[in-house]
Amino acid sequence: MPGIPANFGALRIWCRPGALARRRAGILMRLLAGIGGGYTLAALFTMTLSIGLPLPRSEAVLTATMASFAIYAAAIVWAFAAPGVLRAWAGLPAVAVALALALALLQGRSP
Amino acid sequence: MKDGFRQSMAWLHTWSGLLVGWVLFAVFLTGTAAYLRPEISYWMRPELSLSRSGPRNAEVAMAAMQALAPDSPSWFITLPDGRETTTRVFRRDPAAAGRRFRDAVLDADTGQRVATRDTVGGEFFYRFHFQLHYVGVLWGPWIMSVCTMFMLVAIISGIITHRRIFADVFTFRPGKGQRSWLDGHNICAVLALPYHLMITYTGLVLFMLMVRPWGIERVYPGQRAAFNTEAFGNAPPRPRSGVHQPLVNIAPLLDEAQRHWPGSRIGRIVVTNPGDARATIQIIRLASERISYNPQSLAFDGVTGALLQGSNSIRPAAEVRGVMYGLHIGRFAGPLLRTLFVLSGLAGTLMVATGCLLWTVKQRQQAARSGRTGFGTRLAEHLNIAVIAGLPLSMAVFFWASRALPLDMPRRAEWEVHLFVIAWSLCFLHPLLRSRQRAWADQFAIGGVAFMLLPVANAFLTQRHLLATMLGGDIVRAGFDLGLLAWVCWVAARCWRCCPGEQDGNPRPPLRSRNANATAPCGLHGKRPACLDPGLRLDVHRIHRSVSEHGAAPGTGAPPTEHLNLPPKGFPLRRVPVAGRRPVSPRRHGGLGKRVAALVRHPERGRHADRDAAMLPSRSHPQAGRGTADVEHESKLYLSS
């Protein structure tokens, strides 16, 4: 994926048939992981922190929402920086599941 | 692994920046103009005269509102400060169409309504940069937030991609094609990097409660108002009682406010239910005195004058948000800091523009090698012209509309914006009809001339021409005109330098011999090699050098490049398809209009436009359109033979 010139025609001569399609599929998977996964992650992060931060309610909500953009950006960077597509896909759900667990625990605790 | 990481970040940087680059350019440019919103509004309303804030402004405004709208549910009075010279009032009016508001501009000293032309003023740029005007207040912030997120990702990946951030500040190598665009991109990005990060993140924070409601929905399900009260201390409004009672005099309330905020000024006054027994007067401190945009206010009972609610103490996180808000809007900035804000905004504009140009230059270079120009490249080039050259042109049209449209025209303010949009749409169509170089030159030239003539138009269409404003000490209007003139002079000077001609002691050959040159591939006879795009120049230089080192072709006595003109048999030549197929007419640069024709031309294109034309295939010189790749192959063949 990395470093592909956008002009795919120039590469086709040297590429095996099918390699191009695989690269494109890889990019698509990373895009999905970055945009979709990052969105989910940012949402879970915001909700968990809104409930979990030891601050007045409104303060916790504002803090969590302001920080969510950094989380989203980090998730997108991770999706494209991970060495392989599989690892890009594995990393985000791992964090998401941890956040979801924390959220469930916090909700059980708070009224 | 490290290289792979950098490479993937470079990929991410390219695409996240390019996909929304044109929107970001428009946002950066109009957002930068929005820093000067009061000044632009003042310039666009030549009827206004200088009136400065005085101690009795608030009382005058209250008395004027009493006469203007005694039965309105609420008044919003914005008092003049150092930049706004008039009192602006809004009042809720259930009978008014649309937004149920009516507004007026009052003279700060007398309270008389000032009859101004119906114009959007500088407000337009401010609204446009997050609502895109027609998109509206509901979807505009959503689209903007998505684009800003792309921008944030582009900035982060751009920082990671960079190896030498500090060295890039001092590196600019002009006239070297792709390298120069990259240098320019890096300088604009790195010099103002803290600003870019700040403006991007705070831009996201502005609309976060709209596009990121997860936290609120979880903690305050369906209770937005409760959240607002808790987070920002907005008191719920008191209902109307229906019993008539006169409003209290405002002067003691202002004294009370002075005791709360010593040495500060009052920015706004909001009166709810005036004339009712449950009237409320809210006095709000001038926003530009603090970085944070969270208003400091005091609420008084409108009949008794008793203090209902003191200046609310804002909690830390809400104050952080307020500071981010204030940083983005930049109202707190004094003249020096505001200049820096504007310069940084322009650096951001240039950063986006050079980034988009850099991509197309690179693509052209690859296309010259592979012999094919993709649709994406041509689309990007088209959009580059229409946005980078077209948006300033449309802004000039907007200013012209505010000056030239008939004053009694119905819906005049709306038509100013319609004309802006029509002009910009034409800029999007125009590159379809012209070659690339010509489209750049045309749009820059028209925009430049339109801006240049604005100060001239002032003399004919208004009383506020440059001489009058300078003599009258009207710094804002004079500065606006002088700024336009200085800008146009700078652009003209650039064009003069870049204009093809004798400036480097190398008189241009007469037209006929230039046409003869066109038969040689890439014009290698000339002092400088021709190029489709600045990015190609390095390669052609290299070929030219290597050919000249090996001397003339044996036995011909002709320059070696002449020899190259004949393709070897059996060598598959591919012709480079280029966007602009028609060669530029040789007459274009001849005679008196030589310099004028090149006015406000794109610097790189300007210097080589004629030789670029020589590259393009034409009916009379079918060989002229061959790409650099072919030349390179041929020169290799020649050198090896």
mmCIF file of N, CA and C in Angstrom, chain B residues 277-365:
data_model
loop_
_atom_site.group_PDB
_atom_site.id
_atom_site.type_symbol
_atom_site.label_atom_id
_atom_site.label_comp_id
_atom_site.label_asym_id
_atom_site.label_seq_id
_atom_site.Cartn_x
_atom_site.Cartn_y
_atom_site.Cartn_z
ATOM 1 N N ALA B 277 -43.350 43.635 33.767
ATOM 2 C CA ALA B 277 -42.937 43.614 35.170
ATOM 3 C C ALA B 277 -41.808 42.622 35.411
ATOM 4 N N ARG B 278 -41.684 41.624 34.507
ATOM 5 C CA ARG B 278 -40.612 40.642 34.666
ATOM 6 C C ARG B 278 -39.484 40.869 33.658
ATOM 7 N N ALA B 279 -39.219 42.110 33.377
ATOM 8 C CA ALA B 279 -38.143 42.395 32.420
ATOM 9 C C ALA B 279 -36.785 42.043 33.032
ATOM 10 N N THR B 280 -35.853 41.610 32.184
ATOM 11 C CA THR B 280 -34.496 41.300 32.619
ATOM 12 C C THR B 280 -33.521 42.080 31.747
ATOM 13 N N ILE B 281 -32.535 42.678 32.383
ATOM 14 C CA ILE B 281 -31.472 43.346 31.616
ATOM 15 C C ILE B 281 -30.178 42.612 31.901
ATOM 16 N N GLN B 282 -29.558 42.123 30.830
ATOM 17 C CA GLN B 282 -28.300 41.402 30.976
ATOM 18 C C GLN B 282 -27.192 42.273 30.406
ATOM 19 N N ILE B 283 -26.181 42.513 31.209
ATOM 20 C CA ILE B 283 -25.058 43.342 30.751
ATOM 21 C C ILE B 283 -23.854 42.430 30.555
ATOM 22 N N ILE B 284 -23.299 42.468 29.338
ATOM 23 C CA ILE B 284 -22.262 41.502 28.971
ATOM 24 C C ILE B 284 -20.963 42.253 28.693
ATOM 25 N N ARG B 285 -19.902 41.754 29.264
ATOM 26 C CA ARG B 285 -18.598 42.407 29.118
ATOM 27 C C ARG B 285 -18.096 42.254 27.685
ATOM 28 N N LEU B 286 -17.312 43.241 27.258
ATOM 29 C CA LEU B 286 -16.769 43.239 25.905
ATOM 30 C C LEU B 286 -15.942 41.964 25.682
ATOM 31 N N ALA B 287 -16.305 41.202 24.638
ATOM 32 C CA ALA B 287 -15.692 39.892 24.438
ATOM 33 C C ALA B 287 -14.210 40.006 24.091
ATOM 34 N N SER B 288 -13.834 41.100 23.423
ATOM 35 C CA SER B 288 -12.452 41.164 22.959
ATOM 36 C C SER B 288 -11.481 41.505 24.080
ATOM 37 N N GLU B 289 -11.991 41.700 25.299
ATOM 38 C CA GLU B 289 -11.072 41.979 26.403
ATOM 39 C C GLU B 289 -10.483 40.714 26.996
ATOM 40 N N ARG B 290 -11.075 39.581 26.658
ATOM 41 C CA ARG B 290 -10.579 38.315 27.221
ATOM 42 C C ARG B 290 -10.331 37.338 26.084
ATOM 43 N N ILE B 291 -9.415 36.385 26.321
ATOM 44 C CA ILE B 291 -9.180 35.362 25.301
ATOM 45 C C ILE B 291 -10.397 34.447 25.229
ATOM 46 N N SER B 292 -10.876 34.029 26.408
ATOM 47 C CA SER B 292 -12.004 33.099 26.423
ATOM 48 C C SER B 292 -13.248 33.758 25.850
ATOM 49 N N TYR B 293 -13.995 32.973 25.115
ATOM 50 C CA TYR B 293 -15.191 33.507 24.493
ATOM 51 C C TYR B 293 -16.423 33.290 25.356
ATOM 52 N N ASN B 294 -16.257 32.637 26.517
ATOM 53 C CA ASN B 294 -17.393 32.519 27.431
ATOM 54 C C ASN B 294 -17.742 33.905 27.934
ATOM 55 N N PRO B 295 -18.975 34.370 27.711
ATOM 56 C CA PRO B 295 -19.284 35.744 28.088
ATOM 57 C C PRO B 295 -19.355 35.892 29.606
ATOM 58 N N GLN B 296 -18.852 37.030 30.089
ATOM 59 C CA GLN B 296 -19.057 37.381 31.490
ATOM 60 C C GLN B 296 -20.239 38.328 31.531
ATOM 61 N N SER B 297 -21.236 37.957 32.302
ATOM 62 C CA SER B 297 -22.441 38.801 32.255
ATOM 63 C C SER B 297 -23.037 38.982 33.649
ATOM 64 N N LEU B 298 -23.818 40.037 33.778
ATOM 65 C CA LEU B 298 -24.585 40.296 34.994
ATOM 66 C C LEU B 298 -26.035 40.442 34.578
ATOM 67 N N ALA B 299 -26.932 39.776 35.332
ATOM 68 C CA ALA B 299 -28.355 39.885 35.008
ATOM 69 C C ALA B 299 -29.042 40.719 36.087
ATOM 70 N N PHE B 300 -29.804 41.731 35.655
ATOM 71 C CA PHE B 300 -30.512 42.616 36.580
ATOM 72 C C PHE B 300 -32.012 42.498 36.344
ATOM 73 N N ASP B 301 -32.754 42.774 37.384
ATOM 74 C CA ASP B 301 -34.189 42.910 37.214
ATOM 75 C C ASP B 301 -34.447 44.207 36.451
ATOM 76 N N GLY B 302 -35.268 44.117 35.418
ATOM 77 C CA GLY B 302 -35.451 45.258 34.538
ATOM 78 C C GLY B 302 -36.288 46.373 35.137
ATOM 79 N N VAL B 303 -37.000 46.136 36.219
ATOM 80 C CA VAL B 303 -37.867 47.151 36.812
ATOM 81 C C VAL B 303 -37.224 47.742 38.058
ATOM 82 N N THR B 304 -36.724 46.884 38.922
ATOM 83 C CA THR B 304 -36.148 47.378 40.171
ATOM 84 C C THR B 304 -34.654 47.649 40.044
ATOM 85 N N GLY B 305 -33.985 46.999 39.106
ATOM 86 C CA GLY B 305 -32.543 47.167 38.963
ATOM 87 C C GLY B 305 -31.759 46.323 39.937
ATOM 88 N N ALA B 306 -32.424 45.356 40.605
ATOM 89 C CA ALA B 306 -31.714 44.485 41.535
ATOM 90 C C ALA B 306 -30.901 43.445 40.774
ATOM 91 N N LEU B 307 -29.749 43.103 41.344
ATOM 92 C CA LEU B 307 -28.882 42.114 40.692
ATOM 93 C C LEU B 307 -29.493 40.732 40.873
ATOM 94 N N LEU B 308 -29.817 40.072 39.753
ATOM 95 C CA LEU B 308 -30.430 38.742 39.832
ATOM 96 C C LEU B 308 -29.371 37.655 39.871
ATOM 97 N N GLN B 309 -28.372 37.777 39.007
ATOM 98 C CA GLN B 309 -27.360 36.727 38.903
ATOM 99 C C GLN B 309 -26.010 37.379 38.673
ATOM 100 N N GLY B 310 -25.044 37.031 39.520
ATOM 101 C CA GLY B 310 -23.717 37.625 39.389
ATOM 102 C C GLY B 310 -22.950 37.005 38.244
ATOM 103 N N SER B 311 -21.762 37.522 38.045
ATOM 104 C CA SER B 311 -20.904 36.996 36.989
ATOM 105 C C SER B 311 -20.614 35.539 37.305
ATOM 106 N N ASN B 312 -21.095 34.671 36.424
ATOM 107 C CA ASN B 312 -20.986 33.249 36.708
ATOM 108 C C ASN B 312 -19.533 32.789 36.633
ATOM 109 N N SER B 313 -19.175 31.958 37.626
ATOM 110 C CA SER B 313 -17.815 31.411 37.576
ATOM 111 C C SER B 313 -17.846 30.167 36.711
ATOM 112 N N ILE B 314 -17.043 30.206 35.658
ATOM 113 C CA ILE B 314 -17.032 29.093 34.704
ATOM 114 C C ILE B 314 -16.036 28.052 35.201
ATOM 115 N N ARG B 315 -16.396 26.800 35.077
ATOM 116 C CA ARG B 315 -15.518 25.722 35.522
ATOM 117 C C ARG B 315 -14.409 25.476 34.505
ATOM 118 N N PRO B 316 -13.344 24.767 34.928
ATOM 119 C CA PRO B 316 -12.143 24.670 34.067
ATOM 120 C C PRO B 316 -12.394 24.132 32.655
ATOM 121 N N ALA B 317 -13.081 23.013 32.517
ATOM 122 C CA ALA B 317 -13.224 22.424 31.187
ATOM 123 C C ALA B 317 -14.032 23.343 30.274
ATOM 124 N N ALA B 318 -15.079 23.952 30.842
ATOM 125 C CA ALA B 318 -15.872 24.881 30.034
ATOM 126 C C ALA B 318 -15.026 26.086 29.641
ATOM 127 N N GLU B 319 -14.128 26.483 30.541
ATOM 128 C CA GLU B 319 -13.277 27.620 30.228
ATOM 129 C C GLU B 319 -12.246 27.237 29.157
ATOM 130 N N VAL B 320 -11.754 25.997 29.199
ATOM 131 C CA VAL B 320 -10.836 25.540 28.146
ATOM 132 C C VAL B 320 -11.533 25.619 26.794
ATOM 133 N N ARG B 321 -12.787 25.158 26.775
ATOM 134 C CA ARG B 321 -13.532 25.248 25.526
ATOM 135 C C ARG B 321 -13.692 26.711 25.110
ATOM 136 N N GLY B 322 -13.994 27.564 26.085
ATOM 137 C CA GLY B 322 -14.152 28.982 25.770
ATOM 138 C C GLY B 322 -12.871 29.580 25.218
ATOM 139 N N VAL B 323 -11.729 29.175 25.791
ATOM 140 C CA VAL B 323 -10.451 29.698 25.302
ATOM 141 C C VAL B 323 -10.188 29.206 23.873
ATOM 142 N N MET B 324 -10.495 27.922 23.623
ATOM 143 C CA MET B 324 -10.321 27.409 22.262
ATOM 144 C C MET B 324 -11.196 28.185 21.276
ATOM 145 N N TYR B 325 -12.424 28.422 21.692
ATOM 146 C CA TYR B 325 -13.354 29.190 20.876
ATOM 147 C C TYR B 325 -12.781 30.570 20.576
ATOM 148 N N GLY B 326 -12.303 31.230 21.652
ATOM 149 C CA GLY B 326 -11.759 32.571 21.498
ATOM 150 C C GLY B 326 -10.508 32.590 20.633
ATOM 151 N N LEU B 327 -9.661 31.576 20.790
ATOM 152 C CA LEU B 327 -8.449 31.503 19.970
ATOM 153 C C LEU B 327 -8.805 31.385 18.497
ATOM 154 N N HIS B 328 -9.833 30.592 18.214
ATOM 155 C CA HIS B 328 -10.203 30.403 16.805
ATOM 156 C C HIS B 328 -10.739 31.700 16.209
ATOM 157 N N ILE B 329 -11.569 32.380 16.966
ATOM 158 C CA ILE B 329 -12.203 33.580 16.433
ATOM 159 C C ILE B 329 -11.245 34.761 16.434
ATOM 160 N N GLY B 330 -10.335 34.794 17.419
ATOM 161 C CA GLY B 330 -9.286 35.805 17.401
ATOM 162 C C GLY B 330 -9.765 37.212 17.663
ATOM 163 N N ARG B 331 -10.875 37.360 18.378
ATOM 164 C CA ARG B 331 -11.373 38.707 18.638
ATOM 165 C C ARG B 331 -10.505 39.446 19.642
ATOM 166 N N PHE B 332 -9.804 38.690 20.485
ATOM 167 C CA PHE B 332 -9.021 39.315 21.548
ATOM 168 C C PHE B 332 -7.756 39.976 21.002
ATOM 169 N N ALA B 333 -7.380 39.634 19.765
ATOM 170 C CA ALA B 333 -6.060 40.024 19.264
ATOM 171 C C ALA B 333 -6.017 41.513 18.952
ATOM 172 N N GLY B 334 -4.976 42.171 19.422
ATOM 173 C CA GLY B 334 -4.745 43.571 19.076
ATOM 174 C C GLY B 334 -4.200 43.677 17.664
ATOM 175 N N PRO B 335 -3.882 44.902 17.224
ATOM 176 C CA PRO B 335 -3.469 45.074 15.827
ATOM 177 C C PRO B 335 -2.273 44.198 15.427
ATOM 178 N N LEU B 336 -1.254 44.120 16.275
ATOM 179 C CA LEU B 336 -0.061 43.353 15.901
ATOM 180 C C LEU B 336 -0.382 41.870 15.819
ATOM 181 N N LEU B 337 -1.051 41.374 16.864
ATOM 182 C CA LEU B 337 -1.377 39.952 16.892
ATOM 183 C C LEU B 337 -2.346 39.607 15.763
ATOM 184 N N ARG B 338 -3.256 40.541 15.463
ATOM 185 C CA ARG B 338 -4.205 40.276 14.388
ATOM 186 C C ARG B 338 -3.472 40.176 13.047
ATOM 187 N N THR B 339 -2.466 41.036 12.867
ATOM 188 C CA THR B 339 -1.660 40.931 11.649
ATOM 189 C C THR B 339 -1.021 39.560 11.554
ATOM 190 N N LEU B 340 -0.494 39.074 12.685
ATOM 191 C CA LEU B 340 0.123 37.747 12.665
ATOM 192 C C LEU B 340 -0.906 36.669 12.350
ATOM 193 N N PHE B 341 -2.106 36.823 12.905
ATOM 194 C CA PHE B 341 -3.173 35.862 12.613
ATOM 195 C C PHE B 341 -3.466 35.846 11.113
ATOM 196 N N VAL B 342 -3.583 37.052 10.544
ATOM 197 C CA VAL B 342 -3.902 37.126 9.116
ATOM 198 C C VAL B 342 -2.770 36.511 8.294
ATOM 199 N N LEU B 343 -1.517 36.830 8.663
ATOM 200 C CA LEU B 343 -0.390 36.267 7.911
ATOM 201 C C LEU B 343 -0.365 34.748 8.033
ATOM 202 N N SER B 344 -0.632 34.246 9.247
ATOM 203 C CA SER B 344 -0.653 32.795 9.415
ATOM 204 C C SER B 344 -1.779 32.171 8.611
ATOM 205 N N GLY B 345 -2.916 32.849 8.584
ATOM 206 C CA GLY B 345 -4.028 32.340 7.783
ATOM 207 C C GLY B 345 -3.662 32.288 6.312
ATOM 208 N N LEU B 346 -2.976 33.329 5.854
ATOM 209 C CA LEU B 346 -2.541 33.324 4.448
ATOM 210 C C LEU B 346 -1.519 32.217 4.211
ATOM 211 N N ALA B 347 -0.637 31.994 5.203
ATOM 212 C CA ALA B 347 0.327 30.895 5.066
ATOM 213 C C ALA B 347 -0.414 29.570 4.928
ATOM 214 N N GLY B 348 -1.488 29.406 5.702
ATOM 215 C CA GLY B 348 -2.282 28.185 5.582
ATOM 216 C C GLY B 348 -2.920 28.067 4.213
ATOM 217 N N THR B 349 -3.420 29.206 3.701
ATOM 218 C CA THR B 349 -4.009 29.199 2.363
ATOM 219 C C THR B 349 -2.973 28.750 1.341
ATOM 220 N N LEU B 350 -1.778 29.340 1.442
ATOM 221 C CA LEU B 350 -0.717 28.983 0.497
ATOM 222 C C LEU B 350 -0.301 27.524 0.676
ATOM 223 N N MET B 351 -0.291 27.077 1.914
ATOM 224 C CA MET B 351 0.074 25.690 2.170
ATOM 225 C C MET B 351 -0.865 24.739 1.424
ATOM 226 N N VAL B 352 -2.157 24.998 1.538
ATOM 227 C CA VAL B 352 -3.118 24.133 0.855
ATOM 228 C C VAL B 352 -2.945 24.247 -0.659
ATOM 229 N N ALA B 353 -2.769 25.487 -1.141
ATOM 230 C CA ALA B 353 -2.655 25.684 -2.587
ATOM 231 C C ALA B 353 -1.416 24.990 -3.139
ATOM 232 N N THR B 354 -0.272 25.179 -2.472
ATOM 233 C CA THR B 354 0.948 24.554 -2.986
ATOM 234 C C THR B 354 0.855 23.030 -2.876
ATOM 235 N N GLY B 355 0.157 22.549 -1.858
ATOM 236 C CA GLY B 355 -0.009 21.104 -1.745
ATOM 237 C C GLY B 355 -0.769 20.541 -2.934
ATOM 238 N N CYS B 356 -1.867 21.202 -3.295
ATOM 239 C CA CYS B 356 -2.661 20.729 -4.437
ATOM 240 C C CYS B 356 -1.860 20.848 -5.730
ATOM 241 N N LEU B 357 -1.123 21.954 -5.892
ATOM 242 C CA LEU B 357 -0.325 22.134 -7.105
ATOM 243 C C LEU B 357 0.775 21.084 -7.175
ATOM 244 N N LEU B 358 1.382 20.839 -6.022
ATOM 245 C CA LEU B 358 2.485 19.879 -5.979
ATOM 246 C C LEU B 358 2.045 18.517 -6.493
ATOM 247 N N TRP B 359 0.843 18.129 -6.103
ATOM 248 C CA TRP B 359 0.357 16.812 -6.524
ATOM 249 C C TRP B 359 0.223 16.753 -8.042
ATOM 250 N N THR B 360 -0.376 17.784 -8.627
ATOM 251 C CA THR B 360 -0.568 17.743 -10.083
ATOM 252 C C THR B 360 0.766 17.822 -10.812
ATOM 253 N N VAL B 361 1.706 18.610 -10.285
ATOM 254 C CA VAL B 361 3.017 18.704 -10.934
ATOM 255 C C VAL B 361 3.689 17.338 -10.938
ATOM 256 N N LYS B 362 3.568 16.651 -9.806
ATOM 257 C CA LYS B 362 4.151 15.308 -9.699
ATOM 258 C C LYS B 362 3.493 14.354 -10.680
ATOM 259 N N GLN B 363 2.151 14.428 -10.735
ATOM 260 C CA GLN B 363 1.430 13.531 -11.634
ATOM 261 C C GLN B 363 1.825 13.786 -13.079
ATOM 262 N N ARG B 364 1.981 15.058 -13.425
ATOM 263 C CA ARG B 364 2.393 15.398 -14.794
ATOM 264 C C ARG B 364 3.741 14.779 -15.105
ATOM 265 N N GLN B 365 4.617 14.839 -14.116
ATOM 266 C CA GLN B 365 5.950 14.301 -14.332
ATOM 267 C C GLN B 365 5.881 12.804 -14.595
#
